[in-house]
Tab-separated table of C-alpha atoms in Angstrom:
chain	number	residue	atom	x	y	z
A	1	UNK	CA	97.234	103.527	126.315
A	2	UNK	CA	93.739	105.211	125.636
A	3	UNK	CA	92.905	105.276	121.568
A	4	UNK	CA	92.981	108.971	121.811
A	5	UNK	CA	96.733	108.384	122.023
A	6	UNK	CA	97.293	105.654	119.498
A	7	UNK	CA	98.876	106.006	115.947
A	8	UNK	CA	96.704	106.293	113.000
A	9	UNK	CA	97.685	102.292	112.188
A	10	UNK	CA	97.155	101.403	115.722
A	11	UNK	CA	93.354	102.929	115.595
A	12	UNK	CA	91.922	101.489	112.372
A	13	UNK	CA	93.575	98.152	113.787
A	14	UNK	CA	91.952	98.809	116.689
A	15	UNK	CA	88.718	99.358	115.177
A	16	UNK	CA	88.893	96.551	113.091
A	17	UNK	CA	89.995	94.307	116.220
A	18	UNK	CA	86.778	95.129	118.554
A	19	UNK	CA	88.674	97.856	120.672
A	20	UNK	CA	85.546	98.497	121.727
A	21	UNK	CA	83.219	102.008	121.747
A	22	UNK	CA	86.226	104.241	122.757
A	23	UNK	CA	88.125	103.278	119.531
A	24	UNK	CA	85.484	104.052	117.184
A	25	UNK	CA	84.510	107.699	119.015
A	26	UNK	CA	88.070	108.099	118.519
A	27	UNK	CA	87.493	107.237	114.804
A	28	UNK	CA	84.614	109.446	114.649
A	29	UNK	CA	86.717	112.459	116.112
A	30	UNK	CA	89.600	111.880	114.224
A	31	UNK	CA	88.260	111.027	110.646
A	32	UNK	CA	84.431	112.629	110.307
A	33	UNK	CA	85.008	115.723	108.989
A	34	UNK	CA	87.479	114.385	106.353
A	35	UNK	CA	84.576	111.850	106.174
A	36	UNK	CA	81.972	114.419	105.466
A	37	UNK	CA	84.221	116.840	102.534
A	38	UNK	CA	85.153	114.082	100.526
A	39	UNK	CA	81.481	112.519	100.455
A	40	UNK	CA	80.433	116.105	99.165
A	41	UNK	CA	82.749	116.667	96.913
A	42	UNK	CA	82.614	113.108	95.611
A	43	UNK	CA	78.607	113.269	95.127
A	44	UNK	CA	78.755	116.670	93.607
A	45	UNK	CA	80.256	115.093	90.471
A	46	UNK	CA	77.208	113.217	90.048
A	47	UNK	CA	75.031	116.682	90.321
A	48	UNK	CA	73.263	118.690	92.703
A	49	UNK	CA	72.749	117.068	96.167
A	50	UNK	CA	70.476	117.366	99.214
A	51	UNK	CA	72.092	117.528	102.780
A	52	UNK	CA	69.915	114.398	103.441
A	53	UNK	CA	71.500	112.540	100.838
A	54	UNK	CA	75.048	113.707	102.184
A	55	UNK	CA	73.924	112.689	105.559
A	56	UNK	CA	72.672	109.180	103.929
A	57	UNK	CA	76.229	108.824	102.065
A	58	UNK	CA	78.292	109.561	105.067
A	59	UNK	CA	76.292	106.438	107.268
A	60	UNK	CA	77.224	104.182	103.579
A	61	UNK	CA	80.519	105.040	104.182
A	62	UNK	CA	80.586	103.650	108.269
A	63	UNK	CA	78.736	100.716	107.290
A	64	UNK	CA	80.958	99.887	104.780
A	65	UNK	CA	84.270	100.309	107.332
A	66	UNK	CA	82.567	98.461	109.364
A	67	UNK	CA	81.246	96.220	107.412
A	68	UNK	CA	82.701	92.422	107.516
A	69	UNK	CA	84.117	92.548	110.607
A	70	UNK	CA	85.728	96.174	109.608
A	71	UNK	CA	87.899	94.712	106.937
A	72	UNK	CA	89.095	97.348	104.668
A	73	UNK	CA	90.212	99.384	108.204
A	74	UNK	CA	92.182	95.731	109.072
A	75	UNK	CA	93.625	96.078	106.106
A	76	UNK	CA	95.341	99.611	106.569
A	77	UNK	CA	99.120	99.124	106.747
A	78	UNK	CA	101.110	102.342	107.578
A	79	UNK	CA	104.062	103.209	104.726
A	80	UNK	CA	104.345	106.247	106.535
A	81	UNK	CA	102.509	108.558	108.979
A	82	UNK	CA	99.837	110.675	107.077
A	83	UNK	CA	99.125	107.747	104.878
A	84	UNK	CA	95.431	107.155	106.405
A	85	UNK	CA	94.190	110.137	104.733
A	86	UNK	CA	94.942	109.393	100.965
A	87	UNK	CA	93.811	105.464	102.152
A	88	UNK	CA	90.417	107.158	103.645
A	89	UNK	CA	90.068	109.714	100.808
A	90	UNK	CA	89.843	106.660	98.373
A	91	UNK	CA	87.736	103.682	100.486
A	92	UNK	CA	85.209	107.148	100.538
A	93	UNK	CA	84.740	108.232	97.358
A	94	UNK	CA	84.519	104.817	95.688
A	95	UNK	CA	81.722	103.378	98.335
A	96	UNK	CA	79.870	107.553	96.954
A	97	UNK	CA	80.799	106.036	92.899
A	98	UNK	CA	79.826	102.810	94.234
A	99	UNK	CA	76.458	104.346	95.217
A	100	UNK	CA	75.854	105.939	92.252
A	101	UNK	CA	76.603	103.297	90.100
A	102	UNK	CA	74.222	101.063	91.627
A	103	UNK	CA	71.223	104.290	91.313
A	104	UNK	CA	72.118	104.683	88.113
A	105	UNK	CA	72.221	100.420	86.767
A	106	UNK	CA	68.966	99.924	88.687
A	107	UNK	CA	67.335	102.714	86.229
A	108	UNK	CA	68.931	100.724	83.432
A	109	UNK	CA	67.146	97.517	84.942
A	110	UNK	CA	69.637	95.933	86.453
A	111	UNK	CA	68.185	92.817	88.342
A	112	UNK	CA	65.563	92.452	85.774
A	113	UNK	CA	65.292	88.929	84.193
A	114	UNK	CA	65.842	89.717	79.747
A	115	UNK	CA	64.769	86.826	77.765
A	116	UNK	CA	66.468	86.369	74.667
A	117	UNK	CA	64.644	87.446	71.979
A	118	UNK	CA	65.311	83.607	70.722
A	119	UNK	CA	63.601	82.205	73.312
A	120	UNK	CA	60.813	84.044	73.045
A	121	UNK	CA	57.557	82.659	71.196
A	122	UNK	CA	56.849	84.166	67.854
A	123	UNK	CA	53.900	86.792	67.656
C-alpha cells in the first residue's frame, strides 16, 4: 500500500522506520502547512519575526523529527484518528520555545565559565 494511503500512525511509523523518500514527501504533503501556522504563531509570541527566520524554524522543526533516528515520530501512538495534529501542534511549538530559550540563555551567557567570587584572588 503506497504511504499516500496509510493511516496517520502508519506514516509517522513509517517515517520513523526508513520507509524511504515516498514516506517523508507524504509527510511533507500531509503535515507542512500545519507545520508552517503553528511555527508562526508560536514565534510571534516571542515578537516580530522575519519570513527567513520562519523559514529557519520550520527546517528546526524537520531536523528535530528526524532527528535520532526520527524518534519522537516512533513514538506517536494513535488513541484515536485526528490525534497527530494536537501530537504535531505540541513537538512544534516546543522545538520554536526551545529555540528561543536557547537565543535568549546564550545572551544571559550561558556556556560561559563564572568563577566564584571565592575563588577568585583578592584585588
Amino acid at each position: 500500500m503506497p504511504p499516500e494511503e496509510w493511516s496517520h500512525e502508519q506514516l509517522l511509523a513509517g517515517c520513523a522506520t526508513g520507509g524511504g523518500a515516498s514516506a517523508w514527501e507524504e509527510f511533507v504533503r500531509r503535515y507542512h502547512d500545519l507545520i508552517a501556522r503553528v511555527v508562526l504563531r508560536t514565534a510571534q509570541r516571542y515578537g516580530t519575526v522575519s519570513p527567513d527566520l520562519l523559514e529557519d524554524l520550520v527546517q528546526e522543526v524537520y531536523l528535530k523529527l528526524c532527528g535520532n533516528q526520527a524518534r519522537i515520530l516512533g513514538s506517536y501512538r494513535e488513541p484515536h484518528p485526528d490525534a497527530v495534529y494536537g501530537f504535531l501542534k505540541v513537538v512544534v511549538s516546543n522545538a520554536v520555545h526551545d529555540h528561543f530559550k536557547a537565543k535568549t540563555a546564550k545572551k544571559r551567557g550561558a556556556g560561559r565559565n563564572h568563577e566564584l567570587i571565592e575563588e577568585r584572588e583578592p584585588v
